XYZ file of C-alpha atoms in Angstrom:
391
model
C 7.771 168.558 108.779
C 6.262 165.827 111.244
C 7.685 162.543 110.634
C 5.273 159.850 109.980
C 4.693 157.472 112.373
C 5.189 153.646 111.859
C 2.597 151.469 110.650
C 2.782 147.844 112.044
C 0.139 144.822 111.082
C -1.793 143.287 113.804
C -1.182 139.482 113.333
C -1.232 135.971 115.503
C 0.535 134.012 113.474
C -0.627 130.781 115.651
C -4.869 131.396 115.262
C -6.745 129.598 112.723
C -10.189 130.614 112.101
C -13.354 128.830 110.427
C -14.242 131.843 109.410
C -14.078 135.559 109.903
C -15.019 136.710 113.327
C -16.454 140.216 114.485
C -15.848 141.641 117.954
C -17.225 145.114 118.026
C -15.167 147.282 115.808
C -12.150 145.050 115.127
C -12.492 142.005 112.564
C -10.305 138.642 112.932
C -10.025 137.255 109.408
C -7.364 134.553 107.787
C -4.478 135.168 105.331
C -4.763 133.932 103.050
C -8.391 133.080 101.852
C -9.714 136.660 102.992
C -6.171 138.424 101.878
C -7.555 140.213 98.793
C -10.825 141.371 100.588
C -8.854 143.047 103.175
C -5.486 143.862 101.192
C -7.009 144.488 97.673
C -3.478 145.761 96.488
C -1.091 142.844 95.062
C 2.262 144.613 95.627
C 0.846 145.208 99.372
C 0.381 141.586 99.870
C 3.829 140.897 98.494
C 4.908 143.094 101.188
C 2.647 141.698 103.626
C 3.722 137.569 103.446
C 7.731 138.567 102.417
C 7.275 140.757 106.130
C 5.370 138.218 107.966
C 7.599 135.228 106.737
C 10.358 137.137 108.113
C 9.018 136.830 110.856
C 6.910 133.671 111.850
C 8.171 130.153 110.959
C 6.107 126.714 111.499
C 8.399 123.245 111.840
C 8.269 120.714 108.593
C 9.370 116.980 108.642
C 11.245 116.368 105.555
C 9.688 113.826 103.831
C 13.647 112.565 102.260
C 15.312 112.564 105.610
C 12.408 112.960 108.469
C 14.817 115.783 109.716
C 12.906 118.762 110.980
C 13.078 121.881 108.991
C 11.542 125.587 109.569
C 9.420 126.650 106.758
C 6.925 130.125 106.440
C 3.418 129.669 107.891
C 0.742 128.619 105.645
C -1.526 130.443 107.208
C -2.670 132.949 110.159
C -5.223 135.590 111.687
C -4.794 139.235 110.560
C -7.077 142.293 112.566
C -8.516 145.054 110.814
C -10.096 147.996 112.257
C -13.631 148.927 111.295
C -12.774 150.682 107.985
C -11.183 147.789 107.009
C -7.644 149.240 107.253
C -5.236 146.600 108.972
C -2.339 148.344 109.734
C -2.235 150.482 113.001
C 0.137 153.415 114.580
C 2.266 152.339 117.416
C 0.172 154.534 119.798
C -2.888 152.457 118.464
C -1.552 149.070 118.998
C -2.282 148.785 122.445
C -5.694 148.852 122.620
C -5.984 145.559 120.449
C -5.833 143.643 123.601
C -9.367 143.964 123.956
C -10.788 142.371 121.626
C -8.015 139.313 121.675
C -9.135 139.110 125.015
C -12.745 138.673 124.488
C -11.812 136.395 121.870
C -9.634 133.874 123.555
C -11.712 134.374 126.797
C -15.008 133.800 125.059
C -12.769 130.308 123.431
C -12.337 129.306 126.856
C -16.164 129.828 128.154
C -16.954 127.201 125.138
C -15.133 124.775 126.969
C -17.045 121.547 127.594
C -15.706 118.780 129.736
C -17.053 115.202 128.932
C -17.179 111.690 130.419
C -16.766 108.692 127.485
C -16.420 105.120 128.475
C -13.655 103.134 126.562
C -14.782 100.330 124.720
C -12.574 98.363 126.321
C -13.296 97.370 130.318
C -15.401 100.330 130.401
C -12.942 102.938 132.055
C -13.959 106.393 132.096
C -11.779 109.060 131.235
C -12.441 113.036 130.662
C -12.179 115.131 127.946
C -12.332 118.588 127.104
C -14.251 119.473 123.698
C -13.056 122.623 122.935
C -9.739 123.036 120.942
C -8.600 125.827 122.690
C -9.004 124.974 126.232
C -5.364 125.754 128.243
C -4.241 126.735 124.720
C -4.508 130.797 125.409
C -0.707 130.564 123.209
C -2.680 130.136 120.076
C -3.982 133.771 121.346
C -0.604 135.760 121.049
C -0.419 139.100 119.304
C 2.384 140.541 117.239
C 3.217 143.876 116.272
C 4.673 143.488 112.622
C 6.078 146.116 110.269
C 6.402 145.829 106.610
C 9.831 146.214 104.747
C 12.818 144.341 105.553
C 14.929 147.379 106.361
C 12.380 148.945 109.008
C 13.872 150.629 111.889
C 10.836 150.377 113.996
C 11.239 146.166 114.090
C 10.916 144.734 117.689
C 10.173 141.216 118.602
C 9.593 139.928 122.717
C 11.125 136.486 123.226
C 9.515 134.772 126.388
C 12.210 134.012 128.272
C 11.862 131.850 131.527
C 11.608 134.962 133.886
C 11.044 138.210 131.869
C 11.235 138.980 128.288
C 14.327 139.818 125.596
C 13.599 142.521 123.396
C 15.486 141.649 120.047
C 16.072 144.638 117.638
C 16.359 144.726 114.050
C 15.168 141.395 111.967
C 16.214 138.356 113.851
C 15.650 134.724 113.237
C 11.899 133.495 112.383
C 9.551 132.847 115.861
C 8.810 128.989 115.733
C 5.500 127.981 116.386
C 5.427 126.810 119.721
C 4.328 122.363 119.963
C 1.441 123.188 122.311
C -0.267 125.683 119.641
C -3.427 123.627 117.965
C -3.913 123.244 114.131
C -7.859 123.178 114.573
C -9.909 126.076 113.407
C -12.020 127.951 115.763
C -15.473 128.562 115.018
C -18.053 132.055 115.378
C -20.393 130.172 117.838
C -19.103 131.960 120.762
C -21.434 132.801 123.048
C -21.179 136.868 124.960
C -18.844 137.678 122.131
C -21.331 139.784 120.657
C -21.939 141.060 123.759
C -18.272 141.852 124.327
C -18.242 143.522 120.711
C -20.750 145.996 121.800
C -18.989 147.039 125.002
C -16.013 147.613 122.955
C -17.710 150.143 121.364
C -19.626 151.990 124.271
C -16.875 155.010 125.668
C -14.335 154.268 127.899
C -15.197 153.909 131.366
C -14.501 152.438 134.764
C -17.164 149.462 134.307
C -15.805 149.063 130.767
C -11.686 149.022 132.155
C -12.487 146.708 135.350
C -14.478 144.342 132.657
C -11.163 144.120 130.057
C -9.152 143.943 133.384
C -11.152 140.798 134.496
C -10.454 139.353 131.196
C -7.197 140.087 131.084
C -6.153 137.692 134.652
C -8.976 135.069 133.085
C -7.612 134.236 130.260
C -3.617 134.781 131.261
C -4.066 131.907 133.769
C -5.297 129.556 130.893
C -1.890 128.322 128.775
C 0.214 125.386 128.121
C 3.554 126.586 129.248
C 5.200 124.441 131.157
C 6.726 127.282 133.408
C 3.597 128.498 135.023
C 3.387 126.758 138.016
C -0.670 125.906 138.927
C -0.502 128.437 141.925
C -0.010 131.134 140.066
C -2.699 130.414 137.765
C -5.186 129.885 141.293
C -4.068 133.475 142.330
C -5.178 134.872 138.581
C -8.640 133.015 138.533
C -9.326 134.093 141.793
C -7.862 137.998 141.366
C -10.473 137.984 138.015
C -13.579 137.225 140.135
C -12.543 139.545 142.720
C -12.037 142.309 139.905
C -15.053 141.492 138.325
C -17.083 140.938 141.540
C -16.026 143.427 144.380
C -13.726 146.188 142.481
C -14.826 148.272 145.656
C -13.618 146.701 148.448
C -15.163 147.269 151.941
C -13.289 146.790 155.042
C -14.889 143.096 155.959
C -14.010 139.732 155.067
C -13.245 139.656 151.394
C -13.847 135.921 150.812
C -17.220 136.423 152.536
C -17.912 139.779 150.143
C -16.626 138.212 147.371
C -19.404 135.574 148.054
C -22.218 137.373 149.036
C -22.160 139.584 145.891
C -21.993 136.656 143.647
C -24.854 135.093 145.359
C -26.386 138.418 144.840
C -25.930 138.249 140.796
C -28.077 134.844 141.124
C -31.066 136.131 143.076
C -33.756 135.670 140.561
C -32.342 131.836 140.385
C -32.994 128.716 141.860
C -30.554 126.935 144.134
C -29.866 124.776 146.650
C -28.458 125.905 150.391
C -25.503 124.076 151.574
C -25.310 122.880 155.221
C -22.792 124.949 156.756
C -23.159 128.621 157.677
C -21.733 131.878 157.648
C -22.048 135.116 159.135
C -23.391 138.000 155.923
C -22.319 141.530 156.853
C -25.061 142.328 158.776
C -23.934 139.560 161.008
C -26.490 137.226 160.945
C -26.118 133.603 160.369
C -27.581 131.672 157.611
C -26.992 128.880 154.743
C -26.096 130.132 151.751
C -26.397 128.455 148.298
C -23.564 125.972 146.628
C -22.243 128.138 143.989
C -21.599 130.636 147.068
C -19.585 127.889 149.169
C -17.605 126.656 145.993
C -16.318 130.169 145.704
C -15.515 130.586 149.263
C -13.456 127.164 149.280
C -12.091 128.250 145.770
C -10.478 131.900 147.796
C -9.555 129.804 150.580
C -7.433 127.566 148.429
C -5.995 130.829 146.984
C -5.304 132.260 150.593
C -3.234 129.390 151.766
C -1.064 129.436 148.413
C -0.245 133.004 148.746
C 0.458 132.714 152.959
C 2.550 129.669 152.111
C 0.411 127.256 153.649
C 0.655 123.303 153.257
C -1.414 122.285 150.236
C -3.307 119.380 149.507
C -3.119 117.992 145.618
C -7.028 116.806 146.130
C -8.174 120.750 146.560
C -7.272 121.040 142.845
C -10.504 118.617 142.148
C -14.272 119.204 143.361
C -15.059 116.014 145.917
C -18.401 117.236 145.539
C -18.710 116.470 141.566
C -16.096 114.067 140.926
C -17.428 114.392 137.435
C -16.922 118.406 137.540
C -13.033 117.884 136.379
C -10.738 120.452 138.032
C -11.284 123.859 139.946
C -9.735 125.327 136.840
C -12.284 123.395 134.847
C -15.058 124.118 137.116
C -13.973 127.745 137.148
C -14.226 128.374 133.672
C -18.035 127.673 133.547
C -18.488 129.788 136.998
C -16.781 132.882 135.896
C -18.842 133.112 132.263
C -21.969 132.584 134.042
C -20.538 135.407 136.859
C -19.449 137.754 134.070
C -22.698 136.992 131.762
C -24.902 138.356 135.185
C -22.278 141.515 135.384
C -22.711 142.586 131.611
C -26.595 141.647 131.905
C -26.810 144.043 135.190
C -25.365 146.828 132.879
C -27.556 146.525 129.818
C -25.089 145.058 127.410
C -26.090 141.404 127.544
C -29.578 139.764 127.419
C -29.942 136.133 128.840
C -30.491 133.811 126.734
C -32.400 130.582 127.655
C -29.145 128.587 127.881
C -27.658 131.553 130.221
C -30.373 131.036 132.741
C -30.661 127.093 132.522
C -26.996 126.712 133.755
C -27.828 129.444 136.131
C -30.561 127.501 137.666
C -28.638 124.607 137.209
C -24.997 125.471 138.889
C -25.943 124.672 142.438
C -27.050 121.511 141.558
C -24.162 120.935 139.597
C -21.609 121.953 142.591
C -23.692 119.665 144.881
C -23.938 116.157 142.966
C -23.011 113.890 140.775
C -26.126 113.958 138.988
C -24.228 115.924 135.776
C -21.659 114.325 133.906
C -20.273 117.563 133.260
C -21.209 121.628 133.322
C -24.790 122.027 132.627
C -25.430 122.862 128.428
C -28.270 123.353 126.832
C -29.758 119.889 125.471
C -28.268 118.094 128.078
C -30.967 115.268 129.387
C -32.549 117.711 132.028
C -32.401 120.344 129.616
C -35.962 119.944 128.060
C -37.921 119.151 131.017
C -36.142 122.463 132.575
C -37.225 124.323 129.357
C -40.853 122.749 129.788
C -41.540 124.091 133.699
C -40.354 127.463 132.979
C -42.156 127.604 129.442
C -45.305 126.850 130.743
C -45.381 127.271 134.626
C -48.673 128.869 135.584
C-alpha cells in the first residue's frame, strides 16, 4: 500500500493583511478572523494554532519587569489553493513561490517616495509611504506540518552564509525587529494581472516572468548582511531577464536599452544629449528613461569587475528629489514589466499606467516632480485633459 504523503500548511507567520487577497488561484487570508471560513473543523484549528505556535514566536515586554519574553503570534497569513483546501503535498509546495512573489513584488511597485518639510526650519526630508518597502522579510514562506510528533518537520535558519536545516521540533522562530506590524491592503496594482498569468499553462514567457520577480523582489530586504552591491547586481539581472532573455552577441547594456526604449514607443519622451550607436550602427539621442538604464548597468558592471565606486552613483543627480537608484528602480521596473505583460495580452493599461509612462522621462530629467509620477499628482489632470480631448 502507497504511503501517504505529508501534508504541510502554507503560512508567513510575519504578513498581516487588511483583508483577504486573491492572486490567481491561490488566496492569502488571516488566522484568525478568516480561520473558520477556511478551516470550518474546530479540532483542525486546534491542530492548526497548537502546530503553528510550535513553531513561530513574536517578542513581549513584560509589563511587571519590562524583561522581554517570547509569546505565540497573535496573528498571521495562511494560503489556500482554489478549492479552498490549505494544506499542500511536499511536491506541491514549491510552486507557492509564485504567487508570494507577485505579492510582495506588487507591495514594492506601491512604493511612493515623498518630500515633507518639517515644521521646524523647514528641512526636507524623504519618506517612503508604503509599509513594506525594503521589508520583503515580512514576505517569508514556511512549510508547516500539523502534529507535534511529525517526522516530516524541517525548519531553514538563515545563517550568515548559507542555511541550517534543523530536524525534528526545535525552538519557536522569533519574529525578526525589521518585520512591520501594519496591514497591507488589496489596492495593488498588476496583481490581478499577475493572478491571471498564474493561471495561463506553463511556459517560457510565463517562467522568465516569475524568474524576473524572483531577483526583484530578493534584492528588496532589511537584513543587515546584504551588502548594497549585491542587491545592484539583482535589480539589474531582473531587467535583463525580463528585457533581453535572448541575448544577441552585441553590447548588452546597449540591448538592454534599446528594447526598453522599444516597450515605450507609443510614449512621449524627452531625448537626452549624449549619443549612442543602436545595432544598426547609427548614431542618435535616445530618450532619458533609456540613459538612466544604461548608467544604472554601468554602475552594475564596475561592481561586478571590481571597479572603484563612487557613494553618489547610488542617488540620481538628475532628480535629487528621485531618492535612490533602488528607489528610482522600483517605479522603472513596474512600468518595464506592466509594458511586457501588456505586449502579451495579460495586462491592459490603465490611465495611471500610461501617465507615468509619458511622464518617466521627464521625471529622470528634472526636478520638476517631487517624487515618481502618480496619478493625481498636480500635472496629473491637465495630462488627463490633453489626451482626453486632443483632436
Amino acid at each position: 500500500m502507497k504511503e501517504e504523503s505529508a501534508k504541510f500548511l502554507a503560512v508567513l507567520p510575519w504578513l498581516k493583511l487588511q483583508k483577504e487577497i486573491e492572486v490567481g488561484p491561490f488566496t492569502f487570508w488571516r488566522w484568525p478572523e478568516d480561520a473558520e471560513k477556511y478551516v470550518p473543523n474546530q479540532a483542525e484549528r486546534d491542530g492548526i494554532i497548537r502546530s503553528v505556535n510550535k513553531a513561530f514566536a513574536e517578542m513581549k515586554q513584560s509589563p511587571e519587569d519590562h524583561s522581554w519574553k517570547p509569546v505565540p503570534l497573535s496573528s498571521f497569513c495562511v494560503i489556500s489553493g482554489k478549492d479552498g483546501g490549505c494544506l499542500f503535498e511536499d511536491n506541491e509546495f514549491r510552486f507557492l513561490r509564485k504567487p508570494v512573489d507577485a505579492l510582495n513584488a506588487c507591495a514594492l511597485f506601491a512604493t511612493h517616495i515623498q518630500w515633507f518639510v518639517s515644521e521646524t526650519g523647514g528641512e526636507k526630508y524623504r519618506h517612503p509611504n508604503v509599509i513594506f518597502y525594503k521589508n520583503s522579510i515580512d514576505f517569508v514562506l514556511y512549510r508547516v506540518p500539523l502534529g507535534s510528533d511529525s517526522p516530516y518537520w524541517t525548519r531553514p535558519i538563515r545563517r550568515r552564509h548559507g542555511n541550517e536545516i534543523h530536524m525534528g521540533s526545535p525552538e519557536p522562530i522569533i519574529k525578526p525587529t525589521e518585520c512591520t506590524a501594519h496591514e497591507l491592503n488589496s489596492n495593488l496594482p498588476l496583481l490581478s494581472s499577475l493572478g491571471k498569468l498564474l493561471e495561463s499553462p506553463e511556459g517560457p514567457f510565463k517562467r522568465l516572468i516569475f524568474r524576473a520577480l524572483d531577483l526583484f523582489t530578493s534584492a528588496f530586504t532589511d537584513s543587515k548582511v546584504i551588502h548594497p552591491y549585491a542587491e545592484i547586481v539583482l535589480l539589474v539581472t531582473a531587467f535583463e531577464i525580463l528585457l533581453i532573455p535572448e541575448y544577441e552577441e552585441m553590447d548588452k547594456a546597449k540591448q538592454l536599452c534599446f528594447r526598453f526604449i522599444e516597450l515605450f514607443k507609443d510614449n512621449e519622451g524627452i531625448t537626452h544629449k549624449d549619443r549612442l550607436r543602436d545595432k544598426n550602427k547609427t548614431e542618435k539621442e535616445y530618450p532619458w528613461k533609456g540613459w538612466w538604464l544604461y548608467e544604472f548597468y554601468g554602475l552594475r558592471n564596475d561592481i561586478v569587475h571590481g571597479e572603484k565606486i563612487d557613494l553618489a552613483r547610488f542617488n540620481w543627480p538628475h532628480n535629487p528629489n528621485a531618492g535612490s537608484q533602488f528607489e528610482i528602480a522600483i517605479g522603472v521596473f513596474r512600468l518595464a514589466f506592466m509594458k511586457t505583460l501588456a505586449e502579451e495580452g495579460f495586462h491592459t493599461e490603465t490611465d495611471e499606467d500610461r501617465y507615468q509612462s509619458d511622464r518617466l522621462d521627464e521625471f529622470l530629467s528634472g526636478d520638476k516632480y517631487k517624487s515618481f509620477p502618480q496619478e493625481h499628482d498636480e500635472q496629473w489632470m491637465s495630462w488627463y485633459l490633453e489626451k482626453r480631448f486632443r483632436p
